[in-house]
XYZ file of C-alpha atoms in Angstrom:
725
model
C 111.519 96.949 88.512
C 114.499 97.117 87.000
C 116.037 99.562 87.108
C 116.526 98.997 91.120
C 119.716 98.408 91.691
C 121.304 99.694 89.108
C 123.930 100.950 91.270
C 125.225 97.923 92.069
C 126.074 96.659 88.462
C 128.496 99.383 88.370
C 130.786 97.577 90.129
C 130.322 93.846 88.634
C 131.794 91.988 86.311
C 133.314 94.103 82.197
C 134.389 91.495 79.463
C 136.746 91.155 77.419
C 139.353 88.505 75.634
C 143.280 88.366 74.272
C 144.567 90.702 72.206
C 145.909 88.344 70.771
C 143.090 86.191 69.695
C 142.495 88.481 66.247
C 145.117 89.604 64.511
C 143.101 93.249 63.692
C 143.549 93.592 67.555
C 146.532 93.776 68.380
C 147.389 97.286 67.913
C 148.671 98.355 70.352
C 147.045 101.310 72.507
C 149.084 104.588 71.767
C 151.600 105.043 74.848
C 149.933 101.338 76.429
C 152.434 98.210 76.360
C 150.119 95.801 75.490
C 150.202 92.759 78.431
C 152.495 89.588 78.056
C 149.964 87.149 79.009
C 148.373 85.256 76.959
C 144.906 83.707 78.156
C 143.613 80.026 77.759
C 141.581 80.759 74.055
C 142.801 76.926 72.958
C 140.108 75.709 75.904
C 136.840 75.195 73.183
C 133.294 77.247 74.583
C 130.351 75.271 75.595
C 127.762 75.185 72.906
C 124.097 74.843 73.497
C 121.690 72.781 72.421
C 119.169 73.704 69.656
C 115.168 72.481 70.631
C 113.141 75.246 68.054
C 110.624 76.831 69.298
C 108.248 79.452 66.955
C 105.863 82.241 68.411
C 104.138 83.862 66.640
C 102.213 87.713 67.110
C 100.499 90.026 64.198
C 101.350 87.844 61.315
C 105.369 86.917 63.131
C 106.740 84.229 63.058
C 110.199 84.366 65.556
C 111.841 80.696 66.422
C 113.316 80.684 69.788
C 116.076 77.687 69.527
C 117.131 78.569 73.427
C 114.003 78.251 74.823
C 114.333 75.202 76.823
C 116.425 77.909 78.686
C 113.901 78.800 81.075
C 113.837 76.632 84.418
C 110.984 78.925 86.740
C 112.088 76.048 89.586
C 115.487 76.721 88.768
C 115.872 72.508 89.754
C 116.842 71.619 85.765
C 119.488 69.427 85.281
C 120.304 70.247 82.189
C 120.363 73.973 83.073
C 122.248 73.825 86.138
C 124.898 71.760 84.434
C 125.407 73.811 81.154
C 125.496 77.307 83.656
C 128.616 74.955 85.574
C 130.011 75.061 82.179
C 129.724 78.839 81.250
C 131.356 79.240 84.916
C 134.001 76.551 84.163
C 135.267 78.217 81.371
C 135.351 81.129 82.530
C 138.009 80.191 84.979
C 139.851 77.927 82.377
C 139.737 80.751 79.803
C 141.167 83.585 82.595
C 143.399 81.495 84.300
C 146.159 83.089 83.888
C 144.949 86.626 85.481
C 144.428 84.414 88.386
C 147.695 86.791 90.494
C 146.013 89.681 88.666
C 142.846 89.146 90.407
C 144.152 88.560 93.853
C 145.510 91.889 93.464
C 143.432 93.800 92.238
C 140.442 91.648 94.879
C 143.263 93.146 97.707
C 143.125 96.907 96.486
C 139.687 97.013 96.413
C 138.976 96.033 99.109
C 141.815 97.821 101.083
C 139.207 101.271 100.934
C 137.360 99.374 103.039
C 137.692 100.104 106.827
C 136.788 97.256 108.552
C 136.199 98.581 111.756
C 133.667 100.609 110.804
C 129.989 102.608 111.628
C 126.904 104.927 110.372
C 126.121 108.320 111.557
C 124.207 107.322 114.770
C 120.257 109.131 113.731
C 118.074 110.036 116.535
C 114.378 108.473 116.315
C 112.268 108.304 118.706
C 113.796 108.793 121.634
C 117.347 106.051 120.809
C 119.907 106.519 118.620
C 120.663 104.096 116.066
C 123.492 102.635 113.736
C 125.168 100.045 112.676
C 128.541 99.049 112.699
C 130.916 96.450 110.964
C 134.399 94.873 112.503
C 136.803 92.748 110.844
C 136.495 90.725 108.217
C 132.516 90.552 109.359
C 130.800 90.545 106.099
C 127.578 91.798 107.409
C 126.712 94.504 109.618
C 125.051 93.985 113.339
C 122.332 96.821 113.738
C 122.045 99.226 117.154
C 120.811 101.467 119.640
C 121.287 103.717 122.169
C 120.147 105.890 124.751
C 122.169 108.554 124.336
C 125.736 108.959 122.385
C 127.922 107.803 125.154
C 125.882 104.861 126.484
C 126.551 101.127 125.623
C 124.690 100.228 122.939
C 122.180 97.316 122.710
C 122.579 94.787 119.473
C 119.282 94.479 118.208
C 120.535 92.596 115.107
C 123.486 90.999 114.426
C 124.032 90.089 110.646
C 126.938 87.860 110.967
C 125.158 85.031 112.922
C 121.778 85.556 111.206
C 123.608 84.730 108.009
C 124.949 81.806 109.436
C 124.775 78.399 106.805
C 122.996 80.642 104.340
C 125.322 80.999 101.095
C 123.099 84.781 100.695
C 121.964 86.598 103.604
C 120.046 89.908 103.167
C 118.317 92.086 106.114
C 115.157 94.094 103.977
C 114.344 96.415 106.517
C 113.025 96.921 110.276
C 111.064 98.848 112.003
C 110.719 99.561 115.983
C 107.311 99.737 117.643
C 105.964 103.721 119.037
C 106.911 101.881 122.238
C 110.605 101.502 122.023
C 109.648 97.681 123.113
C 109.288 95.587 120.066
C 111.563 95.205 116.669
C 109.841 93.947 113.131
C 112.625 93.053 110.366
C 112.511 91.058 106.807
C 115.072 88.327 106.092
C 115.702 86.944 102.428
C 117.843 83.564 102.596
C 117.684 82.753 98.761
C 118.067 85.866 96.767
C 114.686 86.611 95.610
C 113.359 89.894 96.617
C 110.666 87.503 98.937
C 111.134 88.221 103.043
C 110.082 86.534 105.879
C 109.429 89.209 108.552
C 110.018 88.360 111.963
C 109.372 90.085 115.456
C 111.445 90.190 118.589
C 110.901 91.857 121.750
C 113.816 93.985 122.464
C 113.927 93.919 126.134
C 113.730 90.071 126.361
C 115.826 89.743 123.225
C 113.450 87.293 122.871
C 111.027 86.284 119.002
C 107.966 86.390 119.200
C 105.748 83.603 117.866
C 105.190 85.642 114.251
C 106.151 84.738 111.060
C 104.702 86.694 107.859
C 106.126 84.593 104.990
C 105.711 86.195 100.899
C 106.741 89.564 101.729
C 108.093 92.057 100.036
C 110.297 93.093 103.440
C 108.337 96.515 103.987
C 107.322 96.728 107.547
C 105.576 99.652 109.196
C 103.792 99.400 112.541
C 100.615 101.505 113.898
C 100.823 103.060 117.144
C 99.048 100.629 119.400
C 102.506 98.603 119.037
C 99.834 95.246 118.360
C 99.156 95.684 115.031
C 101.945 96.099 111.741
C 101.192 96.535 107.978
C 103.160 94.226 105.154
C 102.929 93.946 101.629
C 102.582 90.150 100.389
C 103.816 88.968 97.460
C 102.358 87.727 94.523
C 104.527 84.084 93.829
C 104.490 83.705 90.567
C 105.502 87.791 89.121
C 106.617 88.889 92.419
C 104.627 92.172 92.804
C 103.643 93.411 95.752
C 99.940 93.628 95.325
C 98.745 93.033 98.992
C 98.757 95.177 101.684
C 98.092 93.488 105.436
C 97.528 93.836 108.719
C 98.351 91.712 111.446
C 97.724 91.324 114.811
C 100.229 90.133 116.629
C 99.909 86.718 118.342
C 97.771 85.395 116.076
C 98.553 83.384 112.686
C 99.153 85.261 109.124
C 96.237 82.962 107.830
C 93.787 85.809 110.368
C 95.370 89.120 108.705
C 93.028 91.156 107.083
C 93.516 92.640 104.070
C 93.191 96.351 103.674
C 93.986 97.003 100.072
C 95.059 95.030 97.292
C 96.064 95.994 93.756
C 93.915 94.830 90.880
C 96.286 96.564 87.874
C 98.792 94.351 87.427
C 100.840 97.483 86.285
C 101.357 98.970 89.391
C 104.067 98.839 92.434
C 102.688 98.789 95.912
C 104.455 99.749 98.419
C 104.331 101.127 102.576
C 105.642 104.690 104.605
C 104.878 106.073 107.636
C 104.434 110.103 107.998
C 107.790 111.567 109.642
C 104.224 112.367 112.302
C 103.946 108.744 112.844
C 99.923 109.706 112.466
C 99.816 108.258 109.709
C 100.840 105.186 107.167
C 101.096 105.543 103.443
C 100.476 102.538 100.697
C 102.200 103.393 97.802
C 100.773 103.871 94.414
C 103.607 103.625 91.714
C 102.832 103.255 87.678
C 106.008 104.105 85.895
C 103.719 107.242 85.079
C 100.599 107.401 87.491
C 101.059 107.946 91.648
C 99.032 108.088 94.138
C 98.655 107.172 97.467
C 96.121 106.573 100.414
C 96.614 106.588 103.552
C 95.916 104.594 106.867
C 95.149 107.056 110.355
C 97.848 104.598 112.775
C 96.411 105.478 115.408
C 92.620 104.061 114.367
C 94.254 100.596 112.455
C 90.989 98.858 112.174
C 90.109 101.709 109.314
C 90.064 101.685 106.102
C 92.706 102.715 103.874
C 91.434 106.303 101.850
C 92.613 107.385 98.626
C 93.818 110.927 99.175
C 94.339 112.163 95.727
C 92.208 109.664 92.964
C 94.824 107.716 90.602
C 94.374 109.776 86.953
C 96.513 108.683 83.650
C 99.614 110.866 83.058
C 99.412 112.413 86.572
C 101.880 111.449 89.791
C 102.120 113.454 93.274
C 104.083 112.192 96.505
C 103.263 113.219 99.638
C 104.886 114.674 102.956
C 102.497 115.363 105.650
C 102.777 118.490 108.104
C 100.666 119.613 111.081
C 98.423 121.394 109.189
C 98.650 119.500 105.850
C 100.268 117.861 103.662
C 102.722 119.429 101.012
C 102.704 117.194 97.880
C 104.918 117.120 94.574
C 103.678 116.414 91.631
C 103.126 117.104 87.746
C 99.671 118.140 87.689
C 99.760 121.093 85.349
C 103.387 121.019 85.387
C 105.553 119.057 83.341
C 108.706 118.881 85.539
C 106.796 118.791 88.381
C 105.890 121.912 91.571
C 104.804 121.667 95.183
C 101.236 122.274 96.273
C 100.095 122.231 99.916
C 96.772 120.394 100.916
C 95.108 120.582 103.670
C 94.156 118.035 106.695
C 90.449 117.649 105.550
C 90.373 118.384 101.986
C 93.202 116.559 100.407
C 91.066 115.432 97.122
C 89.809 118.476 96.518
C 92.809 120.342 93.975
C 90.644 123.507 93.919
C 91.686 124.075 97.713
C 95.723 123.253 97.238
C 97.489 126.051 97.045
C 100.950 126.860 95.115
C 104.065 126.642 96.948
C 106.547 126.306 94.473
C 105.783 127.130 91.362
C 106.158 125.354 88.462
C 109.096 125.856 86.128
C 109.876 124.462 82.693
C 113.177 124.541 82.999
C 113.735 123.465 86.455
C 112.833 119.747 87.720
C 111.889 118.916 90.826
C 113.325 115.881 92.349
C 112.350 115.764 96.007
C 111.403 117.521 99.063
C 112.082 117.527 102.767
C 109.643 118.893 105.310
C 110.424 120.361 109.165
C 108.525 121.679 110.835
C 110.307 125.256 110.179
C 111.807 123.941 106.506
C 111.214 122.695 103.429
C 113.786 121.582 101.239
C 114.123 120.765 97.283
C 116.350 119.281 95.650
C 116.246 120.757 91.734
C 117.931 119.846 89.020
C 118.452 123.219 85.785
C 120.173 122.228 82.828
C 121.258 118.859 84.750
C 123.492 121.049 87.449
C 121.664 119.776 91.100
C 121.407 121.977 93.333
C 119.636 122.088 96.802
C 117.612 124.756 98.212
C 116.266 125.733 101.372
C 112.653 127.446 102.358
C 111.831 129.116 105.428
C 108.599 128.415 105.801
C 108.044 131.639 108.740
C 110.138 133.752 106.927
C 109.423 132.305 102.786
C 113.062 134.155 102.602
C 114.895 131.098 100.032
C 118.694 129.895 100.289
C 121.251 127.609 98.583
C 123.026 124.916 100.393
C 126.328 125.645 99.060
C 128.591 122.938 97.846
C 132.195 122.395 97.344
C 132.114 121.084 93.472
C 130.334 122.290 90.944
C 128.940 118.841 89.827
C 128.317 116.143 92.111
C 125.390 114.238 93.834
C 122.951 114.161 96.766
C 120.413 112.980 98.247
C 118.258 113.266 102.044
C 119.670 110.969 104.676
C 118.154 109.243 107.518
C 116.366 112.667 108.535
C 113.054 110.736 110.900
C 112.286 113.819 113.559
C 109.869 117.353 112.639
C 110.655 118.934 114.903
C 114.279 120.215 113.833
C 116.400 123.144 111.590
C 119.453 120.342 110.867
C 118.822 118.533 107.185
C 121.360 115.198 106.868
C 122.343 114.660 103.132
C 124.879 112.627 101.691
C 126.567 113.741 99.404
C 129.860 113.016 97.640
C 131.389 114.005 93.633
C 133.546 111.849 91.413
C 136.611 113.580 93.271
C 135.200 113.743 96.847
C 134.126 111.054 98.777
C 130.783 109.714 100.438
C 130.010 112.063 102.889
C 127.589 112.114 105.628
C 127.362 115.979 106.133
C 124.249 117.755 108.729
C 123.652 121.345 107.207
C 121.520 124.011 109.917
C 118.293 125.701 107.763
C 118.501 129.267 109.378
C 122.210 129.873 109.099
C 123.305 127.261 106.128
C 126.468 126.003 108.456
C 128.034 122.538 107.791
C 129.247 119.302 109.333
C 130.477 116.565 108.162
C 129.867 113.881 110.255
C 131.876 111.212 108.333
C 133.552 110.939 104.785
C 133.983 107.558 103.912
C 137.872 106.183 103.942
C 139.660 105.927 100.914
C 143.666 105.054 101.891
C 146.102 106.320 103.910
C 147.175 108.515 100.236
C 144.365 109.058 98.638
C 144.148 112.996 97.515
C 140.481 114.669 95.916
C 142.533 116.978 94.357
C 145.092 114.161 92.295
C 141.687 114.164 90.536
C 139.477 116.008 88.090
C 135.752 116.243 87.145
C 134.085 117.578 84.205
C 131.132 117.783 82.713
C 131.014 118.110 78.579
C 128.072 118.044 76.174
C 128.041 115.829 72.781
C 126.655 116.330 69.673
C 124.164 113.360 69.251
C 122.687 112.836 65.430
C 119.646 114.070 65.855
C 121.161 117.419 67.001
C 120.601 117.356 70.813
C 123.010 117.491 73.675
C 124.194 115.363 75.608
C 125.775 115.910 79.628
C 128.794 114.075 80.065
C 130.135 113.181 83.489
C 133.800 112.256 83.735
C 137.017 112.316 85.725
C 140.190 111.388 85.523
C 144.068 111.328 87.869
C 144.963 114.596 86.615
C 148.784 112.834 86.087
C 148.224 110.667 84.448
C 145.144 112.087 81.722
C 146.842 113.781 77.925
C 143.887 114.495 76.149
C 145.806 113.783 72.940
C 143.661 110.604 72.248
C 145.780 107.947 74.393
C 143.565 107.252 77.673
C 141.622 104.648 77.558
C 137.581 105.449 78.269
C 135.585 102.581 80.649
C 131.598 104.722 79.936
C 129.126 104.100 81.486
C 125.203 104.109 81.178
C 121.157 103.162 81.979
C 119.081 105.060 80.780
C 115.317 103.759 81.573
C 112.747 105.120 83.923
C 113.718 108.455 84.718
C 117.036 107.074 86.410
C 119.624 109.363 87.099
C 122.923 107.775 87.179
C 124.311 111.116 89.214
C 127.837 112.637 89.115
C 128.680 109.874 92.571
C 132.015 108.811 94.543
C 133.515 104.608 93.280
C 136.088 104.198 95.420
C 135.984 100.939 92.479
C 136.766 102.918 89.868
C 140.317 104.211 90.773
C 141.754 101.048 89.685
C 141.009 102.345 86.485
C 141.498 105.985 87.435
C 144.811 105.576 88.813
C 145.889 103.521 85.914
C 145.414 105.849 83.083
C 141.305 105.801 82.022
C 139.087 107.849 81.890
C 135.440 106.555 83.232
C 132.493 108.640 81.643
C 128.691 108.535 82.800
C 126.259 109.138 79.969
C 123.796 110.966 80.910
C 121.368 109.316 77.948
C 117.732 109.866 76.865
C 115.556 107.853 79.082
C 117.202 109.504 81.860
C 115.688 112.501 83.884
C 119.380 114.714 83.948
C 117.660 117.509 81.728
C 114.044 116.587 83.141
C 110.465 114.998 82.641
C 110.673 115.191 78.692
C 114.478 113.823 79.174
C 113.086 110.617 80.021
C 109.744 110.433 77.617
C 111.967 111.045 74.589
C 114.003 107.853 75.355
C 111.250 105.379 76.322
C 108.232 103.509 74.806
C 108.715 104.561 70.547
C 111.130 107.471 71.474
C 113.656 104.379 73.440
C 116.012 104.274 70.190
C 117.044 107.941 71.332
C 118.881 105.145 74.543
C 121.379 103.665 72.171
C 122.132 106.276 69.273
C 122.513 108.992 72.739
C 125.456 106.395 74.055
C 126.471 105.247 70.636
C 127.104 108.950 69.560
C 128.913 110.020 73.496
C 131.460 106.944 72.055
C 132.667 108.744 69.009
C 131.573 112.274 70.984
C 134.305 111.768 72.832
C 137.134 109.654 71.009
C 136.585 113.009 68.666
C 137.356 115.220 71.450
C 140.580 113.484 71.958
C 139.042 112.229 75.499
C 139.768 108.371 74.499
C 141.798 105.982 72.604
C 139.610 105.198 69.433
C 140.924 102.060 69.893
C 140.423 101.442 74.070
C 136.861 101.940 74.907
C 134.960 99.501 76.954
C 131.293 99.955 77.660
C 129.880 98.788 80.519
C 125.521 98.509 81.725
C 123.610 96.565 84.092
C 120.018 95.994 83.979
C 118.336 98.434 81.852
C 120.798 99.346 81.601
C 122.538 95.642 80.124
C 119.780 96.016 77.363
C 121.416 99.022 76.517
C 124.722 97.433 76.008
C 122.815 94.272 73.819
C 121.876 96.918 71.621
C 124.990 98.801 71.340
C 126.858 96.095 70.431
C 124.524 94.999 67.267
C 124.291 98.433 66.383
C 127.834 99.766 66.670
C 130.549 96.805 67.950
C 133.257 98.050 65.792
C 133.385 100.677 68.364
C 134.078 98.727 71.303
C 137.487 96.590 72.299
C 135.396 95.529 74.894
C 131.504 95.303 76.277
C 129.794 94.036 80.194
C 126.418 93.391 79.799
C 125.112 92.924 83.849
C 121.876 91.114 84.435
C 120.735 92.531 80.754
C 117.753 92.838 80.045
C 117.572 91.047 76.698
C 115.160 88.821 75.306
C 112.705 92.105 75.799
C 109.751 91.217 73.423
C 108.960 87.454 74.870
C 109.215 88.630 78.315
C 106.963 91.236 77.335
C 104.283 89.364 75.887
C 104.459 87.131 78.430
C 102.408 87.973 82.258
C 103.692 85.669 84.286
C 107.006 86.818 84.247
C 108.168 88.865 86.999
C 108.070 92.341 87.282
C 106.439 92.035 83.264
C 103.401 94.168 83.556
C 104.541 96.805 85.720
C 106.606 98.648 82.349
C 104.768 97.859 79.981
C 104.142 101.986 80.600
C 107.618 101.634 79.828
C 108.582 99.523 76.632
C 105.269 99.154 75.705
C 102.473 96.022 75.101
C 103.066 93.689 72.942
C 99.132 92.983 72.854
C 99.863 96.018 70.687
C 101.081 95.795 66.831
C 102.670 98.887 67.046
C 104.194 99.044 70.498
C 105.404 94.563 69.404
C 107.027 96.397 65.921
C 108.570 98.853 67.734
C 110.246 96.513 70.409
C 111.198 93.928 68.168
C 113.413 96.507 65.880
C 115.938 97.002 68.911
C 115.314 93.807 71.540
C 119.102 92.382 71.475
C 118.333 89.074 71.855
C 115.859 88.963 68.175
C 118.728 91.200 66.853
C 121.665 89.473 67.134
C 122.592 89.249 63.498
C 126.021 87.029 61.907
C 128.653 89.576 62.549
C 131.626 90.852 64.440
C 131.086 91.148 67.961
C 133.270 93.137 69.928
C 134.603 90.829 73.414
C 132.222 90.670 76.337
C 131.451 88.985 79.441
C 128.131 88.609 80.442
C 126.551 88.071 84.321
C 123.643 87.175 85.921
C 121.976 85.507 89.077
C 120.788 82.778 88.612
C 117.729 84.264 91.512
C 117.476 87.141 89.688
C 113.741 88.317 90.525
C 113.534 91.879 88.047
C 115.799 89.669 84.786
C 116.056 86.368 85.373
C 119.008 84.441 84.632
C 117.176 82.776 81.180
C 117.458 85.857 79.184
C 121.607 86.453 79.314
C 122.108 82.869 79.170
C 119.772 82.288 76.253
C 121.613 85.366 74.568
C 124.565 84.367 75.113
C 123.669 80.761 73.993
C 122.540 82.884 70.438
C 125.721 85.263 70.290
C 127.982 81.862 70.247
C 125.862 80.929 67.691
C 125.924 83.631 65.166
C 128.973 85.999 65.498
C 131.466 85.847 63.694
C 134.625 87.012 65.037
C 136.685 84.974 67.794
C 136.706 87.615 70.615
C 135.649 86.626 73.345
C 132.578 85.659 74.962
C 132.244 85.004 78.020
C 128.926 84.567 80.255
C 129.192 84.398 84.407
C 126.188 82.707 86.658
C 126.207 83.515 90.407
C 124.297 80.401 91.268
C 123.717 81.603 94.227
C 122.733 85.372 94.142
C 120.250 87.502 92.653
C 119.659 90.879 90.819
C 122.308 92.539 93.024
C 125.030 89.786 93.199
C 126.864 88.529 96.535
C 125.475 90.225 99.825
C 128.157 89.869 101.366
C 130.455 93.722 101.444
C 134.282 92.163 100.586
C 132.403 89.152 98.562
C 130.957 91.722 96.111
C 134.501 92.681 95.221
C 135.288 89.355 94.189
C 133.629 90.418 90.664
C 134.482 93.622 90.158
C 138.383 92.547 90.539
C 137.973 89.751 87.735
C 136.391 92.880 85.444
C 138.738 94.508 86.447
C 141.736 92.282 85.855
C 140.213 91.501 82.452
C 139.736 95.266 81.467
C 143.036 96.373 82.685
C 144.002 92.731 80.104
C 142.284 94.678 77.216
C 143.666 98.046 77.497
C 147.472 96.425 77.911
C 147.693 98.461 80.939
C 149.624 97.112 83.316
C 148.972 96.265 87.408
């Protein structure tokens, strides 16, 4: 899906150019001094050749002069050479910012604890955790039988990554007898993983090698069989679930489930009590699960409840039944309980938490005696503990009025302790253990920012901006108290996503301090297309109402300027993936509002991509954007598709980023878009295009290396804003 890596996009590159390029853009922002550094704007920008390619549909003929840039093999010399020209152009233009970039990089990585480890998690008799040390880019995965015991190294990604430009461990799973470990790795950044198995007693690899997988792996309880999902090599959709028996070749593996509907994503997991293996079926607006008996792995998969259009459900097994989070007769979801032997008969289910039209249920966590529900009302998060013995309900107290939190590593069923990951725009990421009986909490770890960081120096706000149709759009803001004037002089960095129902919660990002500490206001616009205000909020920003996503973002910008949160000459916008589509639409619709716009791995060639079922992940998203085979959906997508709507007019300073091996938004979408923008735009503002030749959708894999792109972004933003380093 194009939304899976939105968190990474927030730390990527942002565009812009020298203010000296265009006389009408050289006005100083109030109370800010323009920096004297002059970018190398005399360097000629790369110009792509044009090879007309006609496409016809529903009586409409489109000519794509840059269609030639698509090469699924990623070996075409002309394409690779052009990408290198673009990268060289970026470096040449930004050469004067080299020292600034280096200083910002050091500042960003200084907020990372070099010697660091996660909080250990108890699972099946062992404490599992990961550890980083020194200058190492990757974690070491460890376990120990007791907290005071010497750890056993399970995987050392620093050693495993040697010889690879990109390296990622997808997931790992330990067998029920704690003797074997299956793990997956990707060395290309296409999210196609190879699964290996090692003996944890001898530390030796077994001969079993499973290729072409999603990286997802689950053990059966016999310590002999494991389940995995195989991907279609062309579309990259995980669609086949296989059962593998140790000691046999992959060619002998048994197909357990095959998804014939290309609009579905398939993945697997295991119940908390380890008795059931789940096969998850996920469409944009239709979800469900099939189950396999983990104690009888050769038994067939059985559907929990037949799938139905518009029906969504997820399940969590308890000792006496399944808790089901579902939208059956409940637009904003409710929690029901299904008997173990009657999952397919909803009439035998019982309500546990009834549907409330104004409360959106996001997730549940089940323990032996407690059910914890993550829910939102008016966009404000709360976590509610339901005691299954006494039926008492309690809200977990938090220190911030607006925050983000999620359930974090709770593999044990028989416990009264809940672990959550908690943060706000002013509170660094924290791992918190909560006693579900008393609600007493203990911060097990809080991410270190710096020796001088003081959260009280910052303030976050939730404001509401009226959109053009009268809808109130919530916006989360953060700024440094002693730098914020609220007189229209602060530069603004506005971020949003707005697709797939993904909610961007107001959580802490240490990289934003490099902007906030220099006087920026950072805003998260909770636009329609997400689910900040419930399922209706999502439905009002998809398919034939997608335009609301774009106009909401624009109206938030205008509203923040009018409310004097932002300098009208110093607004920067950023979005990635489907948020990159947002950026593409915004610069077509209201380019005059933004001094700089950053579009990371942007999904911008909507009609062409959605018309080609061979492009990875296309078919799985028909219910999000539409299917161009349908005339009305084709025409609506065409009306906003950033690539198709490029016009001869002025555009803001822009920097577009991609990864050559991106499996979610193919590199050629932004490549084509930049070429067309260069041809059409009538301004002298810079248009820069940066391709990571080793990485994919999520960028660089190392914990330090990824901040090189952030440093580049912020150096350029600060230059454009006229804010000295």
